[in-house]
PDB file of C-alpha atoms in Angstrom:
ATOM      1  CA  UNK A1463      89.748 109.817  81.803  1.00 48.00           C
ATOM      2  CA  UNK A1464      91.689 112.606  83.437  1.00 62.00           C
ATOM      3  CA  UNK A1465      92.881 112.344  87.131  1.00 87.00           C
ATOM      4  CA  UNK A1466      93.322 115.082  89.538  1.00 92.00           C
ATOM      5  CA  UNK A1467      95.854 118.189  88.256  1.00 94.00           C
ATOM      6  CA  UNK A1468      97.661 120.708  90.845  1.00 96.00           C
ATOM      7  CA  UNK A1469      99.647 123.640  89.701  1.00 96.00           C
ATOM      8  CA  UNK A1470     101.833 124.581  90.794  1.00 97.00           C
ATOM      9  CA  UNK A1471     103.889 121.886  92.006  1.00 96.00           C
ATOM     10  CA  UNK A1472     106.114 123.798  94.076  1.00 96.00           C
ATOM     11  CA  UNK A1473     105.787 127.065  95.221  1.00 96.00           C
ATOM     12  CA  UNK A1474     108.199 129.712  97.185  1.00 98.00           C
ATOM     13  CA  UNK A1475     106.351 132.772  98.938  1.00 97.00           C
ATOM     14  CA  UNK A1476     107.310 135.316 101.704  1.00 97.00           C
ATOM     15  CA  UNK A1477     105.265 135.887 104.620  1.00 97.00           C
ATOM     16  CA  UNK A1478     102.540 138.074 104.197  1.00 97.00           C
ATOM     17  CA  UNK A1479     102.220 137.914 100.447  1.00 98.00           C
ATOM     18  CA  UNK A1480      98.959 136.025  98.954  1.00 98.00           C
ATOM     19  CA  UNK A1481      98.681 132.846  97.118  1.00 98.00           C
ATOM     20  CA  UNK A1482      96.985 130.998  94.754  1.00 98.00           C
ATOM     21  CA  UNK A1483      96.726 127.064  93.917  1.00 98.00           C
ATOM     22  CA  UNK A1484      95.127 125.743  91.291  1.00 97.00           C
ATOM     23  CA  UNK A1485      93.419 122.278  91.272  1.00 96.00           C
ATOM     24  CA  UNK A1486      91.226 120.843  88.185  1.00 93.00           C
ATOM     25  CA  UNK A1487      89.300 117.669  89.299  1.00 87.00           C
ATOM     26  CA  UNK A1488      88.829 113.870  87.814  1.00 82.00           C
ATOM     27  CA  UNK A1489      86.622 113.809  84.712  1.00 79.00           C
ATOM     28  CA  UNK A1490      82.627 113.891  86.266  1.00 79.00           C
ATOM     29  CA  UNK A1491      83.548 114.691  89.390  1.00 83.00           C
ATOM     30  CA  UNK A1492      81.491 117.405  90.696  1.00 85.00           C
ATOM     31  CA  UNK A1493      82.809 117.207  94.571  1.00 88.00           C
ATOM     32  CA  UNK A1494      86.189 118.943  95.738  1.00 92.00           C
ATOM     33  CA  UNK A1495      87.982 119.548  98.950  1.00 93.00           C
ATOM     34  CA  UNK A1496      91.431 120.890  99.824  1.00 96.00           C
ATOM     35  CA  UNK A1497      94.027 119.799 102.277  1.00 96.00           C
ATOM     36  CA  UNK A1498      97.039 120.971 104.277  1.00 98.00           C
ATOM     37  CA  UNK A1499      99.681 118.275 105.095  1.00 97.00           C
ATOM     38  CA  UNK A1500     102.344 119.359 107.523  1.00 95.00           C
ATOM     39  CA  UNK A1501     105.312 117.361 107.628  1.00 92.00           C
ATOM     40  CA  UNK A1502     104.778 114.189 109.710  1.00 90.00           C
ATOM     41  CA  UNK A1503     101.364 114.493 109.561  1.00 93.00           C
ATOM     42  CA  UNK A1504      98.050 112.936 108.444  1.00 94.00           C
ATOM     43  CA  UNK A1505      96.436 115.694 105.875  1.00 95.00           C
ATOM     44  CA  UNK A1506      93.896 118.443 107.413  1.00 95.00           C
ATOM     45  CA  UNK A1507      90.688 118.943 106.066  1.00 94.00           C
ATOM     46  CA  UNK A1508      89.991 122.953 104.870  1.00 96.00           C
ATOM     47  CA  UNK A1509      86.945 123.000 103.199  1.00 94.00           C
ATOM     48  CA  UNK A1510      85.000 121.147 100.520  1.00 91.00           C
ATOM     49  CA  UNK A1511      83.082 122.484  97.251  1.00 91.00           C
ATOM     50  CA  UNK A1512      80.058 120.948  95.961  1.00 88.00           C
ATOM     51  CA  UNK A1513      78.720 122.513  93.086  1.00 86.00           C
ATOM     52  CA  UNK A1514      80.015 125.886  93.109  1.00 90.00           C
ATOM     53  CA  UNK A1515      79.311 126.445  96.778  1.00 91.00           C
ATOM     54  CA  UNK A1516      81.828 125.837  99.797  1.00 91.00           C
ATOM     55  CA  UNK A1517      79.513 123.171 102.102  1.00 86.00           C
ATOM     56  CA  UNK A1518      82.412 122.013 104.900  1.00 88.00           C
ATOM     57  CA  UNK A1519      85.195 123.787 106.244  1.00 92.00           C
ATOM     58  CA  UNK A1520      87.368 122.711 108.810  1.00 92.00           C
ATOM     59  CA  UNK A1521      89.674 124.803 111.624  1.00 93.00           C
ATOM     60  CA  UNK A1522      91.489 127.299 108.838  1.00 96.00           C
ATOM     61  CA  UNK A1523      91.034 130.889 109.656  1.00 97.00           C
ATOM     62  CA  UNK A1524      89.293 132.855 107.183  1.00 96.00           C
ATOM     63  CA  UNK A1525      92.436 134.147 105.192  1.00 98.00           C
ATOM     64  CA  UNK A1526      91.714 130.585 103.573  1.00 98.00           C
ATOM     65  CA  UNK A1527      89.278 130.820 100.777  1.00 97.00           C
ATOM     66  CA  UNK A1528      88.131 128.946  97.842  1.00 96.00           C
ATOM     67  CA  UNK A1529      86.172 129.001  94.729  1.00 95.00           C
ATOM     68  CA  UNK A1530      84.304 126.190  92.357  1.00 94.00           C
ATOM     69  CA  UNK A1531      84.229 126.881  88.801  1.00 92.00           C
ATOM     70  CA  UNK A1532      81.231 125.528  86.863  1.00 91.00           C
ATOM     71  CA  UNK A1533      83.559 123.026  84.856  1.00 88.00           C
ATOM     72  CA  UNK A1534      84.245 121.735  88.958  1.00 87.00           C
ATOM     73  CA  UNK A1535      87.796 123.133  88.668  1.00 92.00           C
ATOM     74  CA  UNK A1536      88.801 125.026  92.316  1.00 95.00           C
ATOM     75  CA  UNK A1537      91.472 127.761  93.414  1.00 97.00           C
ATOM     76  CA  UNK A1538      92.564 127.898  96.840  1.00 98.00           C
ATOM     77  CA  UNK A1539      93.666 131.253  97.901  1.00 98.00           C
ATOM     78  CA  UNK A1540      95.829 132.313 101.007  1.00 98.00           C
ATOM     79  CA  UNK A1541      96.231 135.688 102.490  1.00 97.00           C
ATOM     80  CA  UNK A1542      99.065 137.069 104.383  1.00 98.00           C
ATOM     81  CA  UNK A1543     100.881 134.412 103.916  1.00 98.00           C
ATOM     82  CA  UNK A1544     102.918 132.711 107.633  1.00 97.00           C
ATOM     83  CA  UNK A1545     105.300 130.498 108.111  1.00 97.00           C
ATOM     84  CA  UNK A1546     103.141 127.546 109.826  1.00 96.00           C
ATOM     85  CA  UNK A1547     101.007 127.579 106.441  1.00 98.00           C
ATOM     86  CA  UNK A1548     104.341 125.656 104.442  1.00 97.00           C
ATOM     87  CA  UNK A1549     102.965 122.217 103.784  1.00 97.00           C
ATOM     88  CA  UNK A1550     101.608 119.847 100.783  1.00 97.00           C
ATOM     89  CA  UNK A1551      98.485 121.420  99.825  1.00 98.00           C
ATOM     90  CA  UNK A1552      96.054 118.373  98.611  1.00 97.00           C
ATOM     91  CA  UNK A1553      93.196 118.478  96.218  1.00 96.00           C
ATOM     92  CA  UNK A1554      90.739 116.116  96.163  1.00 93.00           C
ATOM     93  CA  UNK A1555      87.914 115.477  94.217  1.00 89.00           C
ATOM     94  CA  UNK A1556      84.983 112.478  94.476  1.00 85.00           C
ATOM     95  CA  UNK A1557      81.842 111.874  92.411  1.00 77.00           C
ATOM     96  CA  UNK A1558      79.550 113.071  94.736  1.00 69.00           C
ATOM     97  CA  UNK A1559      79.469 114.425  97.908  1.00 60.00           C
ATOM     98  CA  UNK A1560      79.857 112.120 100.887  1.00 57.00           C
ATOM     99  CA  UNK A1561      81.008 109.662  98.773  1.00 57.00           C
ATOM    100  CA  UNK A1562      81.333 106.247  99.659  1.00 61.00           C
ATOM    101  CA  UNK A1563      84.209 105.263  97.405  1.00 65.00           C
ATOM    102  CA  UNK A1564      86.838 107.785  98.073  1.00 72.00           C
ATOM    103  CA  UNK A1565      88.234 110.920  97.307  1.00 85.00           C
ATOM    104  CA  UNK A1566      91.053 110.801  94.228  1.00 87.00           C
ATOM    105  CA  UNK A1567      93.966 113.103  95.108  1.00 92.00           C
ATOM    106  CA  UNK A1568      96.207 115.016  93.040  1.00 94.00           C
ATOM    107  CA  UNK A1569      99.947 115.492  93.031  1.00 95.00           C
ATOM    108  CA  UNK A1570      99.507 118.555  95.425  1.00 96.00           C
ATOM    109  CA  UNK A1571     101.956 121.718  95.719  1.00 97.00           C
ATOM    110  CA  UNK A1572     104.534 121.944  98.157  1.00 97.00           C
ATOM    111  CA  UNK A1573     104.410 125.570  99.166  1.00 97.00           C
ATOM    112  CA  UNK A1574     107.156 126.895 101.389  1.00 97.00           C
ATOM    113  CA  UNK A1575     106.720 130.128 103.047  1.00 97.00           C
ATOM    114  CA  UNK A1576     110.421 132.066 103.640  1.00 96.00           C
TER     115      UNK A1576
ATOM    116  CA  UNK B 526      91.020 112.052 122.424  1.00 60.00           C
ATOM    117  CA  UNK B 527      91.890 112.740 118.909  1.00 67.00           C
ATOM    118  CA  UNK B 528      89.560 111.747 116.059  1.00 89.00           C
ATOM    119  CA  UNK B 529      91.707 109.231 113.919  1.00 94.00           C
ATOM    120  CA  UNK B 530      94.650 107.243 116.529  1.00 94.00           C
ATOM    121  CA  UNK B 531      97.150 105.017 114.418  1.00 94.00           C
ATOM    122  CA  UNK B 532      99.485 102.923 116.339  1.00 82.00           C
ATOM    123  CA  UNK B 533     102.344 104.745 116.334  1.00 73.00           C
ATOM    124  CA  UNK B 534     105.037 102.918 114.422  1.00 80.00           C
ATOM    125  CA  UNK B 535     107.331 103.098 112.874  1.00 93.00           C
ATOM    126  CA  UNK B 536     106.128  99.437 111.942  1.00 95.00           C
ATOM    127  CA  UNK B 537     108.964  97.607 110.318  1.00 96.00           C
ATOM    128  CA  UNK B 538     108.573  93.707 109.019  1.00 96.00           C
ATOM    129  CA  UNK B 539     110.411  91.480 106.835  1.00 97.00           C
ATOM    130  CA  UNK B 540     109.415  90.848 103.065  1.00 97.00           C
ATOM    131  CA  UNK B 541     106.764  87.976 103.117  1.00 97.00           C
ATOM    132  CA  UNK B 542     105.447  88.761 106.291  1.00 97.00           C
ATOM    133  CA  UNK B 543     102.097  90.167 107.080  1.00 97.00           C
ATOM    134  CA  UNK B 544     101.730  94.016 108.322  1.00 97.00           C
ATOM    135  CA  UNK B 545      99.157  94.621 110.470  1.00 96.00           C
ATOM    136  CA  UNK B 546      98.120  98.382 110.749  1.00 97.00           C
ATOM    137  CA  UNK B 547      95.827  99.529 113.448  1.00 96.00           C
ATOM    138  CA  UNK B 548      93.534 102.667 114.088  1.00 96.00           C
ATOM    139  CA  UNK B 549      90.581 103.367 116.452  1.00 96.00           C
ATOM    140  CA  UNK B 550      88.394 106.705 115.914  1.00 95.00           C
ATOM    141  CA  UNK B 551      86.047 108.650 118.509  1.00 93.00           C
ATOM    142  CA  UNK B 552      82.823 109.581 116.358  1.00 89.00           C
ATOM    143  CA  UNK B 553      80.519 106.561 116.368  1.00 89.00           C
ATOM    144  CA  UNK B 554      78.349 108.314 113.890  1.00 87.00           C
ATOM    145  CA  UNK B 555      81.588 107.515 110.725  1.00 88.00           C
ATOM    146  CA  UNK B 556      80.218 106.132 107.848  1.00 86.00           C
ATOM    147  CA  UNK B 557      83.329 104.787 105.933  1.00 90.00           C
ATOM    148  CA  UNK B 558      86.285 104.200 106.013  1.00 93.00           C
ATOM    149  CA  UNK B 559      89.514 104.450 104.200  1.00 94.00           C
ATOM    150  CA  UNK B 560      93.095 103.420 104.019  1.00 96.00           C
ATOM    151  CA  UNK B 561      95.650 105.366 101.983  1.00 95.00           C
ATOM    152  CA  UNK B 562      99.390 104.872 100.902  1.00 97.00           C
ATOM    153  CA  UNK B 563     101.437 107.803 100.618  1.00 96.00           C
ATOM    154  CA  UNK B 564     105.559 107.432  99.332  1.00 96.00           C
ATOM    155  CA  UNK B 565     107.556 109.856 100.746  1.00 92.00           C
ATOM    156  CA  UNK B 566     106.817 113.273  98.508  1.00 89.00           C
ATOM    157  CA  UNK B 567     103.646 111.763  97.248  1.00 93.00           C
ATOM    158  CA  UNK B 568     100.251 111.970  97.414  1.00 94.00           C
ATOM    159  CA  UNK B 569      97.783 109.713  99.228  1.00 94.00           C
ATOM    160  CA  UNK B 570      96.444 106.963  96.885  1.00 93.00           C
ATOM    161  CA  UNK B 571      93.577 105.229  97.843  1.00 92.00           C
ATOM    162  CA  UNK B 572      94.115 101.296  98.652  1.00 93.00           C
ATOM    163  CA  UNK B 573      90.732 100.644 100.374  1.00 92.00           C
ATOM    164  CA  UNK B 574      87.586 101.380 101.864  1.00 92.00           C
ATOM    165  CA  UNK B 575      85.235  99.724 103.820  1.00 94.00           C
ATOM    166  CA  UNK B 576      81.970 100.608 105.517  1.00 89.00           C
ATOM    167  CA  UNK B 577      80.322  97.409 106.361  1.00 92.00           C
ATOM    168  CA  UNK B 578      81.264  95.150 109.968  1.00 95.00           C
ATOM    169  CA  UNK B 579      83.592  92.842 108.426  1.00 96.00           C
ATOM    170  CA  UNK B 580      86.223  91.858 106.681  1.00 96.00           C
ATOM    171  CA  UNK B 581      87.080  92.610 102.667  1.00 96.00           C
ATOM    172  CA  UNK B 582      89.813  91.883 100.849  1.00 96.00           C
ATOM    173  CA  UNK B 583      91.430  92.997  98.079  1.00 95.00           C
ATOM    174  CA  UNK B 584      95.026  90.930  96.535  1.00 96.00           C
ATOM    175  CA  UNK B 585      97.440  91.027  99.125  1.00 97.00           C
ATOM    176  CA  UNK B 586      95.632  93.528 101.496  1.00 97.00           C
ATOM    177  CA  UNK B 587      92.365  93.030 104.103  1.00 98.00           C
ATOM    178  CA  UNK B 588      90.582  95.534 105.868  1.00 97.00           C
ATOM    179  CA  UNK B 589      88.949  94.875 108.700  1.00 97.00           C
ATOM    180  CA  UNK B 590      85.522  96.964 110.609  1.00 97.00           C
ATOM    181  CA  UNK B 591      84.577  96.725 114.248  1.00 96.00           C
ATOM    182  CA  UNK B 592      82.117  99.693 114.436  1.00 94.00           C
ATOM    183  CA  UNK B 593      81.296  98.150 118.325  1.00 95.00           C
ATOM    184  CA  UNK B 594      85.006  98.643 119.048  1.00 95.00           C
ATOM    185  CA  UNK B 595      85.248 101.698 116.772  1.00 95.00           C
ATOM    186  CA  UNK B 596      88.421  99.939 115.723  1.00 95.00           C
ATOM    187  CA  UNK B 597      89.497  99.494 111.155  1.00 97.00           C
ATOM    188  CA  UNK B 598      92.652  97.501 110.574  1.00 97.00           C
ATOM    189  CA  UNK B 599      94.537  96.846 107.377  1.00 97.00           C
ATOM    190  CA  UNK B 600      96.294  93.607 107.042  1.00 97.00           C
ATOM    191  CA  UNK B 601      99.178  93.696 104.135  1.00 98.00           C
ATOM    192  CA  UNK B 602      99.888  89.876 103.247  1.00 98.00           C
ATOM    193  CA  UNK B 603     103.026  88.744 101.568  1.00 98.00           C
ATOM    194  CA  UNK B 604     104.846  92.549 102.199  1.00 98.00           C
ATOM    195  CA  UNK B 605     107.176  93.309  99.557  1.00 97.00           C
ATOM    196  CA  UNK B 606     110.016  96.189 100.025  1.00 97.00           C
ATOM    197  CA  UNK B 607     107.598  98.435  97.300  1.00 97.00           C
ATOM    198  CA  UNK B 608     104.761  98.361 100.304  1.00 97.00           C
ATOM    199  CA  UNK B 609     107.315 100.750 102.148  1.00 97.00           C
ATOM    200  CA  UNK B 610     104.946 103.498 102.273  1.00 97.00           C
ATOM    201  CA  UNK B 611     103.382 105.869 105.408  1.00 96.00           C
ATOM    202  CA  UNK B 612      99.653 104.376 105.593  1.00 97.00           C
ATOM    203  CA  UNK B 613      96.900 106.744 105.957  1.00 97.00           C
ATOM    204  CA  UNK B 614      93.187 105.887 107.660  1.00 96.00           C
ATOM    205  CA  UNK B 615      90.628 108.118 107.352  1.00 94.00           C
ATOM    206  CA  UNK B 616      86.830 108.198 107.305  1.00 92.00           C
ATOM    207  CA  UNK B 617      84.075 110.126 106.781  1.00 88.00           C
ATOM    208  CA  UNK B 618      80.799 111.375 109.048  1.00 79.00           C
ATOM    209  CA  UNK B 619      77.735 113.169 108.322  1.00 71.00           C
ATOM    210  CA  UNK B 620      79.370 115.922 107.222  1.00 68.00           C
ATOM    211  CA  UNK B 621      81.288 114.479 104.625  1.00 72.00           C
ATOM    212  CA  UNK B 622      85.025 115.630 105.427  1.00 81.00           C
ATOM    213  CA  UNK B 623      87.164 112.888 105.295  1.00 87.00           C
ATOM    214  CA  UNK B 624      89.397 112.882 108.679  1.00 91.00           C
ATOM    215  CA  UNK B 625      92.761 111.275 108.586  1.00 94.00           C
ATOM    216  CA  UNK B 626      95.133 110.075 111.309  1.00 95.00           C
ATOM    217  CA  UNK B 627      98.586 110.370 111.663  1.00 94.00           C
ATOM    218  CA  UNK B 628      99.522 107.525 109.559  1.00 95.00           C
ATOM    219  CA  UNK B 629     102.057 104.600 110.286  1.00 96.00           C
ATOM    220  CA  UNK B 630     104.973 104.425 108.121  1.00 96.00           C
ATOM    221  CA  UNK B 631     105.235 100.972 107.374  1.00 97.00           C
ATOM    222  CA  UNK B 632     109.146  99.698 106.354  1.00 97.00           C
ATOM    223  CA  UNK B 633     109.316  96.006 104.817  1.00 97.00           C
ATOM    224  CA  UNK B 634     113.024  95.041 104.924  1.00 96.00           C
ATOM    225  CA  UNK B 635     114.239  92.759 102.546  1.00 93.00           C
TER     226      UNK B 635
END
């Protein structure tokens, strides 16, 4: 059984360019959400993808998108890239939705914005 | 009041001692709850969860639920130096996010 994968691991962008982050989840796990982790902080939900459609999204402006492939592999893509959006970007994935028993993180990218 | 509140820390103990980490949340409507460890560069690994009043207890570690108080705990027994970690609570709701708090980095001194 496979965990979680990120790619890349680490990631240098200038502001206003676009970005994508790749994320394939733990073997039959149909359920994946993405996270920003600031420095010193606790991680911050963006949004979640349950079979191929987004079904929670948290306080990211819209330049923050995602898709769900039908093997339950996600992208997160960010548009004119700022500053403030340097962080650990987290993937997650869980059996189900609303899953009791946790989410399973990957090694998430560090993307710095110059 | 913010969502997830962890006491502050840092929290430092010596090896063999017990580490108590704290957190209170606003929503009463939270269906579980987690605790995470996360080494400095890492990523959040999951240690427990809980979702029943109670305690439950897993090796060296016990997580505690007061959903009257609104209040999880996570009690590390017998701390070793590789415990070092920043420890993450979080729970979920209805809408099945999973909310952290700040975290508590925890520093066991040999």
């Amino acid at each position: 059984e496979t965990g979680v994968t990120q790619s890349p691991t680490h990631l240098i962008k200038t502001r206003g360019q676009q970005v994508t982050l790749r994320c394939s989840s733990q073997s039959g796990h149909n359920t994946v959400s993405w996270y920003q982790q600031a420095l010193g902080q606790g991680p911050q939900f963006i949004f979640q993808y349950y079979r191929e459609e987004e079904n929670g999204r948290g306080n990211f402006p819209p330049r923050f998108s995602g898709l769900q492939f039908p093997n339950y592999s996600s992208e997160l893509n960010v548009n004119a890239l700022e500053l403030d959006d340097s962080a650990l970007y987290l993937c997650a994935s869980s059996l189900r939705q609303g899953s009791n028993y946790g989410y399973t993180f990957g090694s998430g990218t560090r993307l710095t914005i110059v | 009041q913010k969502e997830v509140e962890q006491n502050s820390g840092p929290l430092s103990v010596p090896e063999g001692a017990i580490a108590s980490l704290n957190c209170t949340y606003s929503d009463r409507g939270s269906q579980s709850f987690f605790w995470y460890r996360q080494y400095s560069g890492k990523s959040p690994e999951l240690i427990m969860f809980i979702y029943s009043n109670g305690d439950k207890e897993d090796g060296r570690f016990t997580a505690q639920l007061n959903k009257a108080s609104q209040y999880v705990s996570l009690l590390i027994r017998d701390s070793q130096p590789s415990d070092s970690a920043t420890y993450l609570c979080a729970l979920t709701g209805s809408n099945y996010k999973l909310t952290f708090g700040k975290g508590t980095l925890l520093t066991v001194n040999p």
